[in-house]
PDB file of N, CA and C in Angstrom:
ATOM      1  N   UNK E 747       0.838  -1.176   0.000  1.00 63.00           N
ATOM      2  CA  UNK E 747       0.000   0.000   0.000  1.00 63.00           C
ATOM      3  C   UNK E 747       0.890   1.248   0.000  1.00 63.00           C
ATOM      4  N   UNK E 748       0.272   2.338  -0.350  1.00 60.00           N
ATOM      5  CA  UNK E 748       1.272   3.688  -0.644  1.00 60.00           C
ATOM      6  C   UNK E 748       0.268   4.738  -0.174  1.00 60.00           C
ATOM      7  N   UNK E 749       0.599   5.599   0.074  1.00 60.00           N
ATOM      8  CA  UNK E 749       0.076   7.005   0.719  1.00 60.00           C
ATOM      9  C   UNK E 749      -0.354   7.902  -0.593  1.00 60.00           C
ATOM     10  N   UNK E 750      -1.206   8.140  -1.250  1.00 60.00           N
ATOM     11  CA  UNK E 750      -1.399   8.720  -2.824  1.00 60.00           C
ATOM     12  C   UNK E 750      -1.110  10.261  -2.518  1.00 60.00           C
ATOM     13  N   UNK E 751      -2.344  10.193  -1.588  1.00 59.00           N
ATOM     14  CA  UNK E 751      -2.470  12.284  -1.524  1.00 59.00           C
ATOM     15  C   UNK E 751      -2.590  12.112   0.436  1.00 59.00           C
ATOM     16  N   UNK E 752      -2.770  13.211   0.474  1.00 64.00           N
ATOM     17  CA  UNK E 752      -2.754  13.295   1.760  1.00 64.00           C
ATOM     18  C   UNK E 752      -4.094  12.895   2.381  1.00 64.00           C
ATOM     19  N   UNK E 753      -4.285  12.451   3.784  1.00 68.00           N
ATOM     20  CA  UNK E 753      -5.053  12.511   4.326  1.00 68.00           C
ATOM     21  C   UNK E 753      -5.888  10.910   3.964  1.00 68.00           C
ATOM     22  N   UNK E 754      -4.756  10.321   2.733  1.00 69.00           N
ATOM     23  CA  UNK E 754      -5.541   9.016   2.003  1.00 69.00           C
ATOM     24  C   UNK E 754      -5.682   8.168   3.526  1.00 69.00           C
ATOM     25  N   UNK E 755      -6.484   6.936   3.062  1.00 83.00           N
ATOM     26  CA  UNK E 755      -6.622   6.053   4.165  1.00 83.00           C
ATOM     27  C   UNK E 755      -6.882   4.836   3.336  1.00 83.00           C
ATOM     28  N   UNK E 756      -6.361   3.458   4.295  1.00 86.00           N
ATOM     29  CA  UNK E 756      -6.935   2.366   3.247  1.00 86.00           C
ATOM     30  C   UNK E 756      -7.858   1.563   4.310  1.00 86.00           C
ATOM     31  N   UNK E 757      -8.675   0.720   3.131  1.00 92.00           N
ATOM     32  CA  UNK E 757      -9.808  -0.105   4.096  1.00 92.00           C
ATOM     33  C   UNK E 757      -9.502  -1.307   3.775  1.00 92.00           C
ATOM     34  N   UNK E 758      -9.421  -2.387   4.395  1.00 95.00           N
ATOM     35  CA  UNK E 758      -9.874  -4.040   3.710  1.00 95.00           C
ATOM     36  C   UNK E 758     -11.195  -4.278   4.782  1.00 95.00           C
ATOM     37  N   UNK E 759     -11.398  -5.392   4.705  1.00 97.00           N
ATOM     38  CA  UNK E 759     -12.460  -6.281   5.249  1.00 97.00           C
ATOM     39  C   UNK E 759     -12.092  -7.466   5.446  1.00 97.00           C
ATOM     40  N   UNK E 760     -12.868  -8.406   6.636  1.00 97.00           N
ATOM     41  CA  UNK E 760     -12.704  -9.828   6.687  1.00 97.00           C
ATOM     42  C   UNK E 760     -13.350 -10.281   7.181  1.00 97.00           C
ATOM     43  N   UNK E 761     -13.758 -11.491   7.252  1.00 97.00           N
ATOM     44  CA  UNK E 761     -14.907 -12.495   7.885  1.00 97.00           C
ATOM     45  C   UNK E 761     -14.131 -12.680   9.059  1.00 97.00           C
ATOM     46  N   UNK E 762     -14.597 -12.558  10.436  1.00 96.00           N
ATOM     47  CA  UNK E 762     -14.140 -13.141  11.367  1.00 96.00           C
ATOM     48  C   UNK E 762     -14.688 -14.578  12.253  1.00 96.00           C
ATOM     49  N   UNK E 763     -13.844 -14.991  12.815  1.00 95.00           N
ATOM     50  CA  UNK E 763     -14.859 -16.789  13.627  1.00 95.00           C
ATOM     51  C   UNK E 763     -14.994 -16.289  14.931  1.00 95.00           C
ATOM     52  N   UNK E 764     -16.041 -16.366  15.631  1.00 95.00           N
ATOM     53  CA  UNK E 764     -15.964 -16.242  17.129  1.00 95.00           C
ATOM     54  C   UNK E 764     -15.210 -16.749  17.673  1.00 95.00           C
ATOM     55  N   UNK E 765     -14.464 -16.271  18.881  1.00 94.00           N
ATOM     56  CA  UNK E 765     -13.612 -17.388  19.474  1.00 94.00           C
ATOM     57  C   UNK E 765     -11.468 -16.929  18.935  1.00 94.00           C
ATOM     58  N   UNK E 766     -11.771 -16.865  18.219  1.00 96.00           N
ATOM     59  CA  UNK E 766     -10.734 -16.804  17.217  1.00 96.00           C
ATOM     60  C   UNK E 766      -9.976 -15.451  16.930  1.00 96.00           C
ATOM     61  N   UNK E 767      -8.122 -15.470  17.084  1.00 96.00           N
ATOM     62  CA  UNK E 767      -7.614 -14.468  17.885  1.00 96.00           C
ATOM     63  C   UNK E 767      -7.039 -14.237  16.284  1.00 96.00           C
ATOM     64  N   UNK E 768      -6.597 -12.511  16.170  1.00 97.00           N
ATOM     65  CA  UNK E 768      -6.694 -12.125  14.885  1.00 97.00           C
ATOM     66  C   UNK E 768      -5.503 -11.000  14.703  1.00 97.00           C
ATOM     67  N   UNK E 769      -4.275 -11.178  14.871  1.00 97.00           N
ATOM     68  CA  UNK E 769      -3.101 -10.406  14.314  1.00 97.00           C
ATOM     69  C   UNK E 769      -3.256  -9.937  12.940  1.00 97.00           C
ATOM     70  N   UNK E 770      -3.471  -8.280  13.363  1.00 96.00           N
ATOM     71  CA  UNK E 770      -3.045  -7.647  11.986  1.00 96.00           C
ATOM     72  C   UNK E 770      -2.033  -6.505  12.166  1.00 96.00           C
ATOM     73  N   UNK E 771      -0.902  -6.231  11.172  1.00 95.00           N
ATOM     74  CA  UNK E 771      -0.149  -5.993  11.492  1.00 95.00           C
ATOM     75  C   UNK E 771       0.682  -5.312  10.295  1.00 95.00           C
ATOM     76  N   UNK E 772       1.479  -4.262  10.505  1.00 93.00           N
ATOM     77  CA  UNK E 772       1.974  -3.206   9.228  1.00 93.00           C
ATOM     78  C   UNK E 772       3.497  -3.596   9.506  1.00 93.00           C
ATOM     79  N   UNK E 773       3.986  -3.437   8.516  1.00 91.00           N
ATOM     80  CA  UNK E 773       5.584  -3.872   8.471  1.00 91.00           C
ATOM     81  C   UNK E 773       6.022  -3.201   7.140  1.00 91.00           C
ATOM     82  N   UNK E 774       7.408  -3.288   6.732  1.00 90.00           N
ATOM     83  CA  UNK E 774       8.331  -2.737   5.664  1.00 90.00           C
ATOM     84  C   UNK E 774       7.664  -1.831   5.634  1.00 90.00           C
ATOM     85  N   UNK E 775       7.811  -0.851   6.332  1.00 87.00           N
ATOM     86  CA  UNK E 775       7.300   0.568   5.859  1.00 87.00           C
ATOM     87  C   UNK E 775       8.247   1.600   5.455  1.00 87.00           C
ATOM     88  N   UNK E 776       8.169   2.809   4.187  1.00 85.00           N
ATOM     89  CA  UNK E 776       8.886   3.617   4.067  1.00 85.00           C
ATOM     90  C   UNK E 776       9.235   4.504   5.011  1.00 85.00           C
ATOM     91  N   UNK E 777      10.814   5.076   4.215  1.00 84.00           N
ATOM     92  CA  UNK E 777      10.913   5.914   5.176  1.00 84.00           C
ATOM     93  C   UNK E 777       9.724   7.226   6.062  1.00 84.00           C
ATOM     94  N   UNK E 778       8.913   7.530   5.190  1.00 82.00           N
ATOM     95  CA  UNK E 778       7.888   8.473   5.679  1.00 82.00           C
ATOM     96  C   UNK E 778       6.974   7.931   6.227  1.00 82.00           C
ATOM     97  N   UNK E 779       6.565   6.667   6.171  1.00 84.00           N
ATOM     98  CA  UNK E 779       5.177   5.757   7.083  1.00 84.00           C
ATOM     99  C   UNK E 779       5.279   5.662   8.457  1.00 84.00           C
ATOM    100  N   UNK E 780       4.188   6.496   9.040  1.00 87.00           N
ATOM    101  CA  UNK E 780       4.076   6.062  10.526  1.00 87.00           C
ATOM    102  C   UNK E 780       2.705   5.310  10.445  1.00 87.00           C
ATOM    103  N   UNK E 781       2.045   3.911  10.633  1.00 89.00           N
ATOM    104  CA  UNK E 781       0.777   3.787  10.170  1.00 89.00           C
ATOM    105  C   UNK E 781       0.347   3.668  11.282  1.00 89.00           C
ATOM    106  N   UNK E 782      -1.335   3.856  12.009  1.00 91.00           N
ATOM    107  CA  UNK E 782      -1.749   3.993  12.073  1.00 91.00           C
ATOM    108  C   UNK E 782      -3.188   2.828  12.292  1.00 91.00           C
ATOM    109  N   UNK E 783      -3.531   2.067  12.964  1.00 95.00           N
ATOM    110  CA  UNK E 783      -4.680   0.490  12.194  1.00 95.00           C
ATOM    111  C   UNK E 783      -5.595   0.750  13.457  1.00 95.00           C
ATOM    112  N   UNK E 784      -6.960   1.201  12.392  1.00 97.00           N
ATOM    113  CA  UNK E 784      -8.116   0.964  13.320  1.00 97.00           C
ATOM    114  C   UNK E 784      -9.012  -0.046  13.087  1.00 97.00           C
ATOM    115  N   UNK E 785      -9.690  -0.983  13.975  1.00 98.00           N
ATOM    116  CA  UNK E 785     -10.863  -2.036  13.536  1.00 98.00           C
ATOM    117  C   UNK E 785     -12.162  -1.736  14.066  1.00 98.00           C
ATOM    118  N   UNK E 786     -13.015  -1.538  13.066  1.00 98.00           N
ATOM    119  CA  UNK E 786     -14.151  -1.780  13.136  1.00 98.00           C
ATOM    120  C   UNK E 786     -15.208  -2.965  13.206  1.00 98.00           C
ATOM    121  N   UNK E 787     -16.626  -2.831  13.509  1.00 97.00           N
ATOM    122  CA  UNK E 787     -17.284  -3.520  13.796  1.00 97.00           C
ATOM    123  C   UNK E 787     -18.129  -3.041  12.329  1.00 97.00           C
ATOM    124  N   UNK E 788     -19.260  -3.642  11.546  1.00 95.00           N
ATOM    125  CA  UNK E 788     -19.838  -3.671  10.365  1.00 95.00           C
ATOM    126  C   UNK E 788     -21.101  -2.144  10.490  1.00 95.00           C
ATOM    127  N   UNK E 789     -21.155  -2.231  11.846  1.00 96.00           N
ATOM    128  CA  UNK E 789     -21.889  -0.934  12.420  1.00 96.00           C
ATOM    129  C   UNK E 789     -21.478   0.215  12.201  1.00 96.00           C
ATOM    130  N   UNK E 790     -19.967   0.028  12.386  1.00 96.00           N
ATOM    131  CA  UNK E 790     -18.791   1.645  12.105  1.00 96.00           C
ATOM    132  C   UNK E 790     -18.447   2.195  13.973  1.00 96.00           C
ATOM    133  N   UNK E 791     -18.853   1.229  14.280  1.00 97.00           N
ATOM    134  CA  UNK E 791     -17.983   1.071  15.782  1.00 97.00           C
ATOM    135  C   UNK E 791     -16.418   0.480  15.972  1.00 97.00           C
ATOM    136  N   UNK E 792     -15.658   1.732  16.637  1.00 97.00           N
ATOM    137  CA  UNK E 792     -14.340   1.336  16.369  1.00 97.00           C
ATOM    138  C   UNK E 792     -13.900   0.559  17.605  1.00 97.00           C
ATOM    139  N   UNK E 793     -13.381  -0.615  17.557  1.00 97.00           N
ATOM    140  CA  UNK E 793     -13.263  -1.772  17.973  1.00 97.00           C
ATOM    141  C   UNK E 793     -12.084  -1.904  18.839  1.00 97.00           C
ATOM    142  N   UNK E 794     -11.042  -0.995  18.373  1.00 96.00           N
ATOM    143  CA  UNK E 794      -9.428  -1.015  18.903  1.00 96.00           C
ATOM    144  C   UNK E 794      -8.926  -0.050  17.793  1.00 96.00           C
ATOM    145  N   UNK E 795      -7.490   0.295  17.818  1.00 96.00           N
ATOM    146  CA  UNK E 795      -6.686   1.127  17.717  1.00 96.00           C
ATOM    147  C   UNK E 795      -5.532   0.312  17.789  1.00 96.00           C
ATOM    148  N   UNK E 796      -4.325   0.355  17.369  1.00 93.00           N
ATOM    149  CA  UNK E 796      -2.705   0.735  17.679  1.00 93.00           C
ATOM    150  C   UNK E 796      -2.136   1.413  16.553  1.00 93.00           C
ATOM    151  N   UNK E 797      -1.141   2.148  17.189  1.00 88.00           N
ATOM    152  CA  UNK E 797      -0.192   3.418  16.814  1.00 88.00           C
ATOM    153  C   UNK E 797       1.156   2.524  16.564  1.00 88.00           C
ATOM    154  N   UNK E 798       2.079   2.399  17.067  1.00 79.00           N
ATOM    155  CA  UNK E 798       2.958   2.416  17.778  1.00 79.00           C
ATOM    156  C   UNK E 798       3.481   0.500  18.337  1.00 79.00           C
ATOM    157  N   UNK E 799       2.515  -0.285  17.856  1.00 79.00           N
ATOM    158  CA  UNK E 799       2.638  -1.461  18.352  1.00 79.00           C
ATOM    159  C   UNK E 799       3.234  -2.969  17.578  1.00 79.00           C
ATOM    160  N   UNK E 800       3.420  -2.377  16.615  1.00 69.00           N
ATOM    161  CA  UNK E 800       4.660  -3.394  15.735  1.00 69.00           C
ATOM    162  C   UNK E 800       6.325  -3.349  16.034  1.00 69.00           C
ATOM    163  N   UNK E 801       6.297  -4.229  15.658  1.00 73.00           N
ATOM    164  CA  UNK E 801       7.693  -4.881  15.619  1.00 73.00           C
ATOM    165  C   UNK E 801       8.974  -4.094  15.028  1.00 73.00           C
ATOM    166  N   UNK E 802       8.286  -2.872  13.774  1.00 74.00           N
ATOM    167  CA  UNK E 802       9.633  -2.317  13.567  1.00 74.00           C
ATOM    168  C   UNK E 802       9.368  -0.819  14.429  1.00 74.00           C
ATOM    169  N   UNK E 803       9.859   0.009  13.954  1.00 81.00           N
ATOM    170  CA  UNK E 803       9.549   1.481  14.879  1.00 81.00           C
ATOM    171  C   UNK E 803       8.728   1.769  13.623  1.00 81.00           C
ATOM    172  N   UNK E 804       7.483   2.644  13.976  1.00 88.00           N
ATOM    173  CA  UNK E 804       6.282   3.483  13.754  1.00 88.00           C
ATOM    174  C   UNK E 804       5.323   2.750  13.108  1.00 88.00           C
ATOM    175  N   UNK E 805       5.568   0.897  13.070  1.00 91.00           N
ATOM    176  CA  UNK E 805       4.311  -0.200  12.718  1.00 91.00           C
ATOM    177  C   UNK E 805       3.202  -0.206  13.538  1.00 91.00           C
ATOM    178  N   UNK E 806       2.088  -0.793  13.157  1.00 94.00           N
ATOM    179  CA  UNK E 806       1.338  -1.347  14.098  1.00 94.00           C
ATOM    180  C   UNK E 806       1.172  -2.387  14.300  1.00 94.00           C
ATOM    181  N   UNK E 807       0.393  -2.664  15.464  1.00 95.00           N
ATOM    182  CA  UNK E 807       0.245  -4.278  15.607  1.00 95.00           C
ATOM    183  C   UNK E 807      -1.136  -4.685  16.519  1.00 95.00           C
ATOM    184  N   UNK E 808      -2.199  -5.445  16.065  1.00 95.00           N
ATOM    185  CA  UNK E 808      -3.937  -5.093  16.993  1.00 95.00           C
ATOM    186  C   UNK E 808      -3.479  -6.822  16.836  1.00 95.00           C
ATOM    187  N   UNK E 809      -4.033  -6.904  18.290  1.00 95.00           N
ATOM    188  CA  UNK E 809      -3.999  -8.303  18.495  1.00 95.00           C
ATOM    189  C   UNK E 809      -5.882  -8.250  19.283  1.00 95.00           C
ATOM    190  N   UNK E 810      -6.477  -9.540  18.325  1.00 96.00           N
ATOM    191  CA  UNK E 810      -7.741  -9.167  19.020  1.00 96.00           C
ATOM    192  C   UNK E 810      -8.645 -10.275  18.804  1.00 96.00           C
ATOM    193  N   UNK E 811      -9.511 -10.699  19.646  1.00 96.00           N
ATOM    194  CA  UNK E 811     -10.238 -11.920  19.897  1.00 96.00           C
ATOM    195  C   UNK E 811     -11.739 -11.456  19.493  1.00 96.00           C
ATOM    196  N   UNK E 812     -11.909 -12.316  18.594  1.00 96.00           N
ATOM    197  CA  UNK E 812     -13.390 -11.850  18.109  1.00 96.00           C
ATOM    198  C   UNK E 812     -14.245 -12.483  18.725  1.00 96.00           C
ATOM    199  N   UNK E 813     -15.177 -11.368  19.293  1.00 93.00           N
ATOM    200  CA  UNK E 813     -16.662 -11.970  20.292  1.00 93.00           C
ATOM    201  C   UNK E 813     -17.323 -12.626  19.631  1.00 93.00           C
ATOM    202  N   UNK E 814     -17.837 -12.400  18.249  1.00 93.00           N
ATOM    203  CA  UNK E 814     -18.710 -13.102  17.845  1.00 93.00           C
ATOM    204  C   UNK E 814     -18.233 -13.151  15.976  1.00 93.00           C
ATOM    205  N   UNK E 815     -18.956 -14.260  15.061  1.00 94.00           N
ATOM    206  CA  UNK E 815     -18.763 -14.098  13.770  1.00 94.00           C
ATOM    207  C   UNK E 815     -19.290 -12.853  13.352  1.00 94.00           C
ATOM    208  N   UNK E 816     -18.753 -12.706  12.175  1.00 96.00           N
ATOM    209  CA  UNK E 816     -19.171 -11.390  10.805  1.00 96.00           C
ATOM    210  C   UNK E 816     -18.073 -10.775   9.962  1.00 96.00           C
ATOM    211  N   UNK E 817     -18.641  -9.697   9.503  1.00 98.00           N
ATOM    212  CA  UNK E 817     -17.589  -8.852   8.755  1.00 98.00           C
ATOM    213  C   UNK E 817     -17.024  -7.632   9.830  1.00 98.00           C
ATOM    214  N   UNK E 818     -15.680  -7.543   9.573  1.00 98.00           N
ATOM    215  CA  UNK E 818     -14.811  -6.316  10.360  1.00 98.00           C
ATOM    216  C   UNK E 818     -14.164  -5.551   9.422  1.00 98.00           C
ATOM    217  N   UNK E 819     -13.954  -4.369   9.684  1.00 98.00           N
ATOM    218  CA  UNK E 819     -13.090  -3.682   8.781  1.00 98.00           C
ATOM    219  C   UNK E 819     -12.045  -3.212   9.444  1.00 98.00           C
ATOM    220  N   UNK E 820     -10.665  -3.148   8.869  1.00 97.00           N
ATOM    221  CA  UNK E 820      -9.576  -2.659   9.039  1.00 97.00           C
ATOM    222  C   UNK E 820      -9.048  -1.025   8.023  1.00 97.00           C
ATOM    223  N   UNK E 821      -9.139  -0.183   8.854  1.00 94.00           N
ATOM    224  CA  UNK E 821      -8.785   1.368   8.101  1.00 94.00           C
ATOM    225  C   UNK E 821      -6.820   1.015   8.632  1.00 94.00           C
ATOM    226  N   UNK E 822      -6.034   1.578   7.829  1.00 91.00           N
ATOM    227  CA  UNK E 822      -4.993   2.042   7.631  1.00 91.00           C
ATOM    228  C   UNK E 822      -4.623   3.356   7.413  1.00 91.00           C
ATOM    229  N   UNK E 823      -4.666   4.276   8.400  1.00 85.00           N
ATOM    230  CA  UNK E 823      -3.784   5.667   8.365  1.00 85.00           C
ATOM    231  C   UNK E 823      -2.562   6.157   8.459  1.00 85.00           C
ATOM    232  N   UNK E 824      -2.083   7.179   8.270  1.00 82.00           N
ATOM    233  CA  UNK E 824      -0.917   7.923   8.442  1.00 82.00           C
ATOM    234  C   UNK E 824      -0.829   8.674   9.705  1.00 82.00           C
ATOM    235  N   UNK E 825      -0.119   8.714  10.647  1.00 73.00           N
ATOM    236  CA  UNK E 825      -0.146   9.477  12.249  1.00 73.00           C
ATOM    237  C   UNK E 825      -0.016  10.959  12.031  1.00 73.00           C
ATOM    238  N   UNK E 826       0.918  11.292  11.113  1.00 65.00           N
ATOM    239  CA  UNK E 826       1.010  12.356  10.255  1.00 65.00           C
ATOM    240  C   UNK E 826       0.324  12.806   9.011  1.00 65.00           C
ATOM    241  N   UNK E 827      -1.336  12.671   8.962  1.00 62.00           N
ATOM    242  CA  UNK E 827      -2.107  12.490   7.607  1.00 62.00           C
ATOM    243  C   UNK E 827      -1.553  13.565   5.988  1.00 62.00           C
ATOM    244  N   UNK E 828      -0.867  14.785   6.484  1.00 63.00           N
ATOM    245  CA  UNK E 828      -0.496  15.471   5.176  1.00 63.00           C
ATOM    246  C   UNK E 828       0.594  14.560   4.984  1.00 63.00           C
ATOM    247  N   UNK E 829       0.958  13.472   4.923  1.00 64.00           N
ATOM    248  CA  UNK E 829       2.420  12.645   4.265  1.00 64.00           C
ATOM    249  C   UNK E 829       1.682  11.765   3.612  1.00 64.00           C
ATOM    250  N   UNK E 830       2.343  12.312   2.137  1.00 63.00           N
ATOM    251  CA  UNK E 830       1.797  11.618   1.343  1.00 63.00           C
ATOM    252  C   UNK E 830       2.736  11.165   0.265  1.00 63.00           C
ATOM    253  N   UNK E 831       2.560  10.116  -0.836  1.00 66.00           N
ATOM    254  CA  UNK E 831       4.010   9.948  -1.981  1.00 66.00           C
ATOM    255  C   UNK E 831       4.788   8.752  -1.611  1.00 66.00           C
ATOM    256  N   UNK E 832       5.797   9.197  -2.322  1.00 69.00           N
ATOM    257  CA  UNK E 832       6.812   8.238  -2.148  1.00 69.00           C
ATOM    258  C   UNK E 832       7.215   8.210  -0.757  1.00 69.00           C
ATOM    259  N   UNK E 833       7.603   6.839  -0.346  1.00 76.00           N
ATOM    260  CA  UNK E 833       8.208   6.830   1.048  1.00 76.00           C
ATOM    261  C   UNK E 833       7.005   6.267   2.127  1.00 76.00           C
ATOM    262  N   UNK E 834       6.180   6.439   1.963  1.00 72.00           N
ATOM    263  CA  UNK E 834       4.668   6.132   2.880  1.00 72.00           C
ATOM    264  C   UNK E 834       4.521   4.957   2.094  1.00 72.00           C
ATOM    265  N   UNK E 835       4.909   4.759   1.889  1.00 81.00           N
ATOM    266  CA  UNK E 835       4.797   2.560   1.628  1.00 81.00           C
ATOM    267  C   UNK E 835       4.787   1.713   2.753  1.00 81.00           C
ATOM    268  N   UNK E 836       3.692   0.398   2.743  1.00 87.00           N
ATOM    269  CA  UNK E 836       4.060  -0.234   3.732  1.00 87.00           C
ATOM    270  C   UNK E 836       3.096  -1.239   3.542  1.00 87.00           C
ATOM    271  N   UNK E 837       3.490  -2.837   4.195  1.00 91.00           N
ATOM    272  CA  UNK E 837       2.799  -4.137   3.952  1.00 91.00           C
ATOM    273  C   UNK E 837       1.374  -4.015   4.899  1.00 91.00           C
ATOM    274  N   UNK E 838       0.610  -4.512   4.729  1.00 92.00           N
ATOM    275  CA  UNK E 838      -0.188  -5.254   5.865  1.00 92.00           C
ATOM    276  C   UNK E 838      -0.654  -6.508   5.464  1.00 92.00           C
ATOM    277  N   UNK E 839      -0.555  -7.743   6.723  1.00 94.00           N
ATOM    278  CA  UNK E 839      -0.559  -8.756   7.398  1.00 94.00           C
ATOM    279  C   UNK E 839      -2.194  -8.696   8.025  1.00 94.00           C
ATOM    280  N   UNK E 840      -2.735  -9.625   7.843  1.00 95.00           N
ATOM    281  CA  UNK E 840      -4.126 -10.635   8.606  1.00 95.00           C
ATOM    282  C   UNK E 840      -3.292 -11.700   8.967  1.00 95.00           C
ATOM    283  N   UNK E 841      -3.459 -11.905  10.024  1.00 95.00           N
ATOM    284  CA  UNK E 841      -3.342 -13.633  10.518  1.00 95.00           C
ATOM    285  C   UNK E 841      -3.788 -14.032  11.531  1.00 95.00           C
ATOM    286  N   UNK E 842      -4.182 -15.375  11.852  1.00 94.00           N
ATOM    287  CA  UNK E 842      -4.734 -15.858  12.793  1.00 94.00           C
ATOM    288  C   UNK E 842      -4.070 -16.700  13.730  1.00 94.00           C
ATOM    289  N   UNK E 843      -4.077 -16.207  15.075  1.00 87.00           N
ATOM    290  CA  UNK E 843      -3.058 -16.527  16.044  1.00 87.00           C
ATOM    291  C   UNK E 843      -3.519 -17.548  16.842  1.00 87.00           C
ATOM    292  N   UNK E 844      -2.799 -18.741  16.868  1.00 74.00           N
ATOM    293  CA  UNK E 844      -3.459 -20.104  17.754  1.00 74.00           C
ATOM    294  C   UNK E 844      -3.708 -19.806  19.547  1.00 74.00           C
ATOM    295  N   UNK E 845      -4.665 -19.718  20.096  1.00 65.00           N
ATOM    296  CA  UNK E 845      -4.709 -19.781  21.093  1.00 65.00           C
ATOM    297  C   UNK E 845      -3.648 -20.472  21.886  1.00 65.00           C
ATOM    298  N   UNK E 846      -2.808 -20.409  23.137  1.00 62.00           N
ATOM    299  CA  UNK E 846      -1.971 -20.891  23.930  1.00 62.00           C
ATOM    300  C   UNK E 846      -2.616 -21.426  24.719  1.00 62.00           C
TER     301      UNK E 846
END
């Protein structure tokens, strides 16, 4: 994903399982990417937040146990929203984390 204009934001979606723990997570990011990952509920209730919670410096990382099945959405922002262009590059990761 890339930062186009300012203030851009990205969305995906996913089916979630009740029960079932759900790492999503921003990585290789450019030099200008601080991201930003909010989750929603299908309502437009925001679910969680992290800034600051990945693995490299200015990734994120939402670790989160879904109450019940449906659709969730994941927004992707910039902490700094006028950074935009080259350099604001960066992966995002869904995965599903085995209970311990």
């Amino acid at each position: 994903h890339n930062r186009h204009v300012s203030v851009d934001e990205d969305w995906v979606s996913f089916r979630a399982e009740p029960g079932q723990i759900y790492v999503i997570a921003t990585w290789r990011l450019g030099e200008r990417a601080d991201t930003v990952v909010y989750l929603y509920d299908r309502e437009g209730n925001e679910l969680a937040v992290d800034d600051d919670g990945g693995e490299e410096e200015r990734a994120s990382r939402l670790e989160w146990t879904a109450p019940n099945g449906g659709l969730f959405f994941v927004k992707v922002a910039n902490w700094l929203p006028i950074l935009a262009g080259p350099g604001t590059g960066y992966d995002l990761t869904l995965s599903v984390r085995q209970a311990e």
